[in-house]
Amino acid sequence: MFSWYREVSRTERRTFWACFGGWALDALDVQMFSLVIPAIIAEWGISKTDAGLVSAVTLIASAMGGWICGAAADRYGRVRVLQITVIWFSLFTLLSAFSQNFPQFIVLKALQGFGFGGEWAAGAVLMAETIRNQHRGKAMGAVQSAWAVGWAAAVLLYTVVFSTMSPQLGWRFMFALGILPGLLVIYVRRNVPEPLRESTVRAIQEDRPSIRKIPLLSIFAPDVLRMTLIGGLLGVGAHGGYAALTTWLPTFLKTERHLSVLGTGGYLAVIIFAFFCGCLAASQLLDRIGRRGTILFFAVCCVITVLVYIFLPLSNAAMLVLGFPLGFFAAGIPASMGALFNELYPQGTRGTGVGFCYNFGRVVSAGFPVMVGHLAAKHSLGFAIGVDAAFAYAIVVISVLLLPETSGRVLTEETAA
């Protein structure tokens, strides 16, 4: 599974670990919020709606960060923007620990989200242009598995901190640790070179004045407009299906199926481990059966798994077992999108395109949980989740069928050192 790692150069390996570390530390910071929500609600006396507003604002800010910082990466370089976004993200996570009231906290979380979205866009393009063509899918899928590593670290950290500190102090201490990703910049500055030649970027910009004048709008130029529209639609389906499941499935299992397993650490451990394995599986399939085949496989399996969850009578034991395929298949699509989106765009617009397609889907996906709630008012919650998730993953299937197969596409004129 990891034989490809021995074939790549030192530069490729260092870039891989820089992006892996950044994504894991980002996941650590992001997942911390979901764990400390009860402590924040108790300290400031806010409602659950207010707490949900924090997530929504952070999501929108991260989408804007991905689009804007992706354009900046096209203009100023992948490595430079990656360093800036990591420092930005770390700084505002740290400052969140010193919030004196809820308005301050939500502003700081929005700024944190902006850096988070920007970091993914710059890092994804950096990885795609550094790793050689035949191993790009494996490397980028494996990097996505770092999210599970950071998620698990957040759970462990939460367990240790909240068993030794009061909730009022514990949540602030956890956010203060958000400065840790900033240390990654030291490694990046010393070990990760810029993969894109500035002369190439300038040549592209001279040929296409719209890129030079309005970088954010370059992805709507006639030659790439179709890729942008379909890529954005793919992002909507992928994120929409995931949002519908993760938002409402716990409520469904507790209220309609009366299962208690979801509140156990064992179930969470299964889901995290399954997500990790799903990313690694996708990394292997991407270079074996192609980008389209991999995404189609995981999308169809997601629909089947959701239907099993909702329409078959399951015990607590069965739910624990089936938690693995749920996490496994849910991981495969986001693990595949980085490679596909990068290969859809030319160098001068790649960062902008990747940042837009991935993050546009994240914003629009916020509407899918709302649709579940609306449909559940007239039908059962299980029916609503099944219809909503099936609709989202149908969008994925249609979108990917409209896109070309991009496996092995050359992204840069330079070869790895």
Coordinates of C-alpha atoms in Angstrom, one line a residue:
M1 CA 0.0 0.0 0.0
F2 CA 2.8 2.4 0.8
S3 CA 5.4 1.2 -1.8
W4 CA 4.9 4.4 -3.7
Y5 CA 6.5 6.3 -0.8
R6 CA 9.8 4.6 -1.4
E7 CA 9.8 5.7 -5.0
V8 CA 9.3 9.4 -4.5
S9 CA 12.1 12.0 -3.9
R10 CA 13.1 13.7 -0.7
T11 CA 11.3 16.9 -1.8
E12 CA 8.1 14.9 -2.4
R13 CA 8.3 13.2 1.0
R14 CA 8.9 16.5 2.8
T15 CA 6.0 18.2 1.0
F16 CA 3.8 15.2 1.9
W17 CA 4.6 15.4 5.6
A18 CA 4.2 19.1 5.7
C19 CA 0.7 18.9 4.3
F20 CA -0.2 15.8 6.3
G21 CA 0.9 17.6 9.5
G22 CA -1.0 20.8 8.6
W23 CA -4.2 18.9 7.8
A24 CA -4.0 16.9 11.1
L25 CA -3.4 20.0 13.2
D26 CA -6.2 21.7 11.4
A27 CA -8.5 18.8 12.2
L28 CA -7.4 19.0 15.8
D29 CA -8.3 22.6 16.1
V30 CA -11.6 22.3 14.2
Q31 CA -12.9 19.2 16.1
M32 CA -12.1 20.7 19.4
F33 CA -15.1 23.1 19.0
S34 CA -17.6 20.3 18.7
L35 CA -16.3 18.7 21.9
V36 CA -16.3 21.9 24.0
I37 CA -19.7 23.2 22.9
P38 CA -21.4 22.3 26.2
A39 CA -18.7 24.1 28.2
I40 CA -19.1 27.3 26.1
I41 CA -22.9 27.2 26.3
A42 CA -22.7 26.9 30.1
E43 CA -20.1 29.7 30.5
W44 CA -21.9 32.3 28.4
G45 CA -25.5 31.1 28.7
I46 CA -26.0 30.9 24.9
S47 CA -28.5 28.7 23.2
K48 CA -27.9 25.7 21.0
T49 CA -29.0 27.9 18.1
D50 CA -26.2 30.3 18.9
A51 CA -23.7 27.5 19.1
G52 CA -24.9 26.3 15.7
L53 CA -24.4 29.8 14.4
V54 CA -20.7 29.6 15.2
S55 CA -20.4 26.5 13.0
A56 CA -22.3 28.2 10.2
V57 CA -20.2 31.4 10.3
T58 CA -17.0 29.4 10.4
L59 CA -18.1 27.4 7.5
I60 CA -18.9 30.4 5.3
A61 CA -15.6 32.1 6.3
S62 CA -13.7 29.0 5.4
A63 CA -15.3 28.9 2.0
M64 CA -14.3 32.5 1.4
G65 CA -10.8 31.7 2.6
G66 CA -10.5 28.8 0.2
W67 CA -11.5 30.8 -2.8
I68 CA -9.5 34.0 -1.9
C69 CA -6.4 32.2 -0.7
G70 CA -6.5 29.8 -3.7
A71 CA -6.4 32.9 -6.0
A72 CA -3.5 34.3 -3.9
A73 CA -1.6 31.0 -4.3
D74 CA -1.9 31.4 -8.1
R75 CA -0.5 34.9 -7.9
Y76 CA 2.1 34.7 -5.1
G77 CA 3.0 31.0 -4.9
R78 CA 1.7 27.9 -3.1
V79 CA 4.3 27.7 -0.3
R80 CA 4.1 31.4 0.6
V81 CA 0.3 31.4 0.9
L82 CA 0.4 28.1 2.8
Q83 CA 2.7 29.6 5.4
I84 CA 0.6 32.7 5.8
T85 CA -2.7 30.7 6.2
V86 CA -1.1 28.3 8.8
I87 CA 0.1 31.3 10.9
W88 CA -3.3 33.0 10.4
F89 CA -5.2 29.9 11.5
S90 CA -3.0 29.3 14.5
L91 CA -3.1 32.9 15.7
F92 CA -6.9 33.2 15.7
T93 CA -7.4 29.8 17.3
L94 CA -5.1 31.0 20.1
L95 CA -6.9 34.3 20.4
S96 CA -10.3 32.4 20.6
A97 CA -9.1 31.1 24.0
F98 CA -9.1 34.6 25.4
S99 CA -12.6 35.6 24.2
Q100 CA -14.4 37.6 26.9
N101 CA -17.9 37.2 25.4
F102 CA -19.8 35.4 22.7
P103 CA -19.6 38.2 20.1
Q104 CA -15.8 38.2 20.4
F105 CA -15.7 34.5 20.1
I106 CA -17.8 34.2 17.0
V107 CA -15.7 36.9 15.2
L108 CA -12.4 35.1 16.1
K109 CA -13.8 31.7 15.0
A110 CA -14.8 33.3 11.7
L111 CA -11.3 34.5 11.2
Q112 CA -10.0 31.1 12.2
G113 CA -12.3 29.5 9.6
F114 CA -10.9 31.9 6.9
G115 CA -7.4 30.6 7.5
F116 CA -8.6 27.0 7.6
G117 CA -10.2 27.1 4.2
G118 CA -7.2 28.9 2.7
E119 CA -4.7 26.4 4.1
W120 CA -6.6 23.5 2.5
A121 CA -6.6 25.2 -0.9
A122 CA -2.9 26.2 -0.9
G123 CA -1.8 22.8 0.5
A124 CA -3.9 20.7 -1.9
V125 CA -2.4 22.5 -4.9
L126 CA 1.1 22.3 -3.5
M127 CA 0.8 18.6 -3.0
A128 CA -0.7 18.0 -6.5
E129 CA 2.1 19.9 -8.3
T130 CA 4.9 18.4 -6.2
I131 CA 4.0 14.7 -6.3
R132 CA 4.7 12.9 -9.5
N133 CA 1.8 12.0 -11.8
Q134 CA 1.7 8.2 -11.2
H135 CA 1.5 8.6 -7.4
R136 CA -0.6 11.8 -7.1
G137 CA -3.8 10.1 -6.1
K138 CA -2.1 7.9 -3.5
A139 CA -0.4 10.8 -1.9
M140 CA -3.4 13.1 -1.8
G141 CA -5.7 10.4 -0.6
A142 CA -3.3 9.5 2.2
V143 CA -3.0 13.2 3.2
Q144 CA -6.7 13.4 3.6
S145 CA -6.5 10.6 6.2
A146 CA -4.6 13.1 8.4
W147 CA -8.1 14.5 9.3
A148 CA -8.8 11.3 11.2
V149 CA -5.5 11.6 13.0
G150 CA -6.3 15.1 14.1
W151 CA -9.8 14.1 15.1
A152 CA -8.6 11.3 17.3
A153 CA -6.0 13.6 18.9
A154 CA -8.8 16.1 19.7
V155 CA -10.8 13.4 21.4
L156 CA -7.8 12.2 23.4
L157 CA -6.9 15.8 24.4
Y158 CA -10.4 16.6 25.4
T159 CA -10.5 13.5 27.6
V160 CA -7.3 14.4 29.4
V161 CA -7.9 18.1 29.7
F162 CA -11.5 17.8 31.0
S163 CA -10.6 15.1 33.5
T164 CA -7.9 17.4 35.0
M165 CA -9.4 20.9 34.6
S166 CA -12.7 22.6 35.1
P167 CA -14.8 23.1 32.0
Q168 CA -14.4 26.8 32.2
L169 CA -10.6 26.5 32.1
G170 CA -10.5 23.4 30.0
W171 CA -12.0 24.7 26.8
R172 CA -9.8 27.8 26.9
F173 CA -6.7 25.6 27.4
M174 CA -7.6 23.5 24.4
F175 CA -8.0 26.5 22.1
A176 CA -4.7 27.9 23.4
L177 CA -3.0 24.8 22.1
G178 CA -4.2 25.9 18.7
I179 CA -0.9 27.8 18.3
L180 CA 0.8 24.4 17.6
P181 CA 0.1 24.4 13.8
G182 CA 2.1 27.7 13.7
L183 CA 5.3 25.7 14.4
L184 CA 4.7 23.8 11.2
V185 CA 5.8 27.0 9.3
I186 CA 9.4 26.5 10.5
Y187 CA 9.4 23.1 8.8
V188 CA 7.8 24.4 5.7
R189 CA 10.3 27.2 5.3
R190 CA 13.3 24.9 5.6
N191 CA 12.1 21.9 3.7
V192 CA 9.4 22.6 1.1
P193 CA 10.2 24.4 -2.1
E194 CA 7.8 26.2 -4.4
P195 CA 6.8 23.8 -7.2
L196 CA 5.4 26.4 -9.7
R197 CA 7.8 28.4 -11.8
E198 CA 7.0 32.1 -11.7
S199 CA 7.9 32.5 -15.4
T200 CA 5.1 30.0 -16.2
V201 CA 2.6 31.9 -14.2
R202 CA 3.5 35.2 -15.8
A203 CA 3.3 33.7 -19.3
I204 CA -0.2 32.4 -18.5
Q205 CA -1.3 35.7 -17.1
E206 CA 0.0 37.6 -20.1
D207 CA -2.0 35.3 -22.4
R208 CA -5.2 35.8 -20.3
P209 CA -5.6 39.3 -19.0
S210 CA -8.6 38.4 -16.9
I211 CA -6.4 36.4 -14.6
R212 CA -4.1 39.3 -14.1
K213 CA -6.8 41.8 -13.4
I214 CA -9.3 39.8 -11.4
P215 CA -7.8 36.5 -10.2
L216 CA -10.9 35.4 -8.4
L217 CA -13.0 35.5 -11.6
S218 CA -10.4 33.7 -13.7
I219 CA -12.2 30.4 -13.2
F220 CA -15.2 31.7 -15.0
A221 CA -13.3 32.3 -18.2
P222 CA -14.9 30.5 -21.2
D223 CA -12.2 27.8 -21.4
V224 CA -12.6 26.6 -17.8
L225 CA -16.2 27.7 -17.0
R226 CA -17.7 24.2 -17.6
M227 CA -15.1 22.7 -15.2
T228 CA -16.0 25.3 -12.6
L229 CA -19.7 24.8 -12.7
I230 CA -19.6 21.0 -12.7
G231 CA -16.8 20.9 -10.1
G232 CA -18.8 23.2 -7.8
L233 CA -21.8 20.9 -8.2
L234 CA -19.7 17.9 -7.3
G235 CA -18.6 19.7 -4.2
V236 CA -22.2 20.5 -3.3
G237 CA -23.2 16.8 -3.5
A238 CA -20.2 15.5 -1.6
H239 CA -20.5 18.0 1.3
G240 CA -24.3 18.0 1.2
G241 CA -24.5 14.2 1.7
Y242 CA -22.0 14.3 4.5
A243 CA -23.7 17.2 6.2
A244 CA -27.1 15.6 6.1
L245 CA -25.7 12.4 7.6
T246 CA -23.6 13.8 10.4
T247 CA -26.2 16.4 11.4
W248 CA -29.3 14.2 11.7
L249 CA -28.2 10.6 11.9
P250 CA -27.3 10.7 15.7
T251 CA -30.8 12.2 16.4
F252 CA -32.5 9.5 14.3
L253 CA -30.7 6.7 16.0
K254 CA -31.5 8.0 19.4
T255 CA -35.0 9.2 19.0
E256 CA -36.5 6.8 16.4
R257 CA -34.3 3.7 16.9
H258 CA -33.7 4.3 20.6
L259 CA -30.1 3.1 20.3
S260 CA -27.6 4.2 22.9
V261 CA -24.4 3.1 21.2
L262 CA -23.9 6.5 19.6
G263 CA -23.1 8.0 23.0
T264 CA -20.2 5.6 23.6
G265 CA -16.5 6.1 22.9
G266 CA -16.4 2.8 21.1
Y267 CA -18.7 4.0 18.3
L268 CA -16.7 7.2 17.9
A269 CA -13.5 5.2 17.7
V270 CA -14.9 3.0 15.0
I271 CA -16.1 6.0 12.9
I272 CA -12.6 7.7 13.2
F273 CA -10.7 4.5 12.3
A274 CA -13.1 3.8 9.4
F275 CA -12.6 7.4 8.1
F276 CA -8.8 6.8 8.2
C277 CA -9.1 3.5 6.3
G278 CA -11.5 5.0 3.8
C279 CA -9.0 7.7 2.9
L280 CA -6.3 5.1 2.4
A281 CA -8.5 2.9 0.3
A282 CA -9.4 5.9 -1.9
S283 CA -5.7 6.7 -2.3
Q284 CA -5.1 3.3 -3.8
L285 CA -8.1 3.3 -6.0
L286 CA -7.5 6.8 -7.4
D287 CA -4.4 5.7 -9.3
R288 CA -5.8 2.2 -10.1
I289 CA -9.3 2.8 -11.5
G290 CA -9.1 6.5 -12.0
R291 CA -10.7 9.6 -10.4
R292 CA -14.2 9.1 -11.8
G293 CA -14.4 5.4 -11.0
T294 CA -13.3 5.9 -7.4
I295 CA -15.8 8.7 -6.7
L296 CA -18.6 6.7 -8.3
F297 CA -17.8 3.7 -6.2
F298 CA -17.8 5.6 -2.9
A299 CA -21.0 7.6 -3.8
V300 CA -23.0 4.4 -4.6
C301 CA -21.7 2.7 -1.5
C302 CA -22.7 5.7 0.6
V303 CA -26.3 5.5 -0.7
I304 CA -26.5 1.8 0.1
T305 CA -25.0 2.2 3.6
V306 CA -27.5 5.0 4.4
L307 CA -30.4 2.9 3.3
V308 CA -29.2 0.0 5.4
Y309 CA -28.9 2.3 8.4
I310 CA -32.4 3.8 8.0
F311 CA -34.6 0.9 6.8
L312 CA -33.2 -2.2 8.4
P313 CA -33.9 -3.1 12.1
L314 CA -30.5 -2.8 13.8
S315 CA -29.4 -3.6 17.3
N316 CA -26.7 -1.7 19.3
A317 CA -24.2 -4.3 18.4
A318 CA -25.1 -4.2 14.7
M319 CA -24.9 -0.4 14.7
L320 CA -21.4 -0.5 16.2
V321 CA -20.3 -2.9 13.4
L322 CA -22.0 -0.9 10.6
G323 CA -20.4 2.3 11.9
F324 CA -17.3 1.2 10.1
P325 CA -18.7 1.1 6.5
L326 CA -20.5 4.4 7.2
G327 CA -17.2 6.2 8.1
F328 CA -15.3 4.3 5.5
F329 CA -17.5 5.2 2.5
A330 CA -18.1 8.8 3.7
A331 CA -14.3 9.4 3.6
G332 CA -13.7 8.2 0.1
I333 CA -15.3 11.1 -1.8
P334 CA -13.5 14.0 0.0
A335 CA -10.3 12.1 -0.2
S336 CA -10.7 11.9 -4.0
M337 CA -11.7 15.5 -4.7
G338 CA -8.3 17.1 -4.2
A339 CA -6.6 15.1 -7.0
L340 CA -9.6 15.6 -9.4
F341 CA -10.0 19.3 -8.8
N342 CA -6.3 20.0 -9.3
E343 CA -6.2 18.2 -12.5
L344 CA -9.2 20.1 -14.0
Y345 CA -7.4 23.4 -14.1
P346 CA -4.3 24.9 -15.8
Q347 CA -1.5 26.3 -13.6
G348 CA -2.5 29.9 -13.6
T349 CA -6.0 29.2 -12.3
R350 CA -5.5 26.0 -10.4
G351 CA -5.4 27.4 -6.9
T352 CA -8.5 29.5 -7.5
G353 CA -10.4 26.7 -9.1
V354 CA -9.6 24.1 -6.4
G355 CA -10.4 26.6 -3.6
F356 CA -13.7 27.5 -5.2
C357 CA -15.0 24.1 -6.2
Y358 CA -14.3 22.5 -2.8
N359 CA -15.5 25.3 -0.7
F360 CA -18.5 26.4 -2.7
G361 CA -19.9 22.9 -1.9
R362 CA -19.2 23.5 1.8
V363 CA -21.4 26.6 1.9
V364 CA -24.3 25.3 -0.1
S365 CA -24.2 22.0 1.9
A366 CA -25.5 24.0 4.9
G367 CA -28.9 23.8 3.2
F368 CA -29.1 20.0 3.2
P369 CA -29.6 19.5 6.9
V370 CA -32.3 22.2 6.7
M371 CA -34.1 20.2 3.9
V372 CA -34.0 17.1 6.1
G373 CA -35.7 19.0 8.9
H374 CA -38.3 20.4 6.6
L375 CA -39.1 17.0 5.0
A376 CA -39.2 15.4 8.5
A377 CA -42.1 17.6 9.5
K378 CA -44.3 15.7 7.0
H379 CA -42.5 12.3 7.0
S380 CA -40.3 10.3 9.4
L381 CA -36.8 11.5 10.1
G382 CA -35.4 8.4 8.7
F383 CA -37.2 8.8 5.4
A384 CA -36.1 12.5 5.2
I385 CA -32.4 11.6 5.8
G386 CA -32.6 8.8 3.2
V387 CA -34.1 11.0 0.5
D388 CA -31.8 13.9 1.3
A389 CA -28.6 11.9 1.3
A390 CA -29.6 9.9 -1.8
F391 CA -30.3 13.2 -3.6
A392 CA -26.9 14.6 -2.6
Y393 CA -25.0 11.5 -3.7
A394 CA -27.0 11.4 -7.0
I395 CA -25.6 14.9 -7.7
V396 CA -22.1 13.5 -7.1
V397 CA -22.7 10.7 -9.6
I398 CA -24.2 13.0 -12.3
S399 CA -21.4 15.5 -11.8
V400 CA -18.5 13.1 -12.0
L401 CA -20.0 11.5 -15.1
L402 CA -19.9 14.9 -16.8
L403 CA -16.2 15.4 -16.0
P404 CA -13.3 14.0 -17.9
E405 CA -11.0 11.3 -16.4
T406 CA -7.9 13.2 -15.3
S407 CA -5.7 10.4 -13.9
G408 CA -2.0 10.9 -14.7
R409 CA -2.4 14.4 -16.1
V410 CA 0.8 16.4 -16.1
L411 CA 0.4 19.5 -13.8
T412 CA 3.8 21.2 -14.0
E413 CA 6.7 21.5 -16.4
E414 CA 9.2 20.7 -13.6
T415 CA 10.1 17.2 -12.4
A416 CA 10.6 16.3 -8.8
A417 CA 14.1 16.9 -7.4

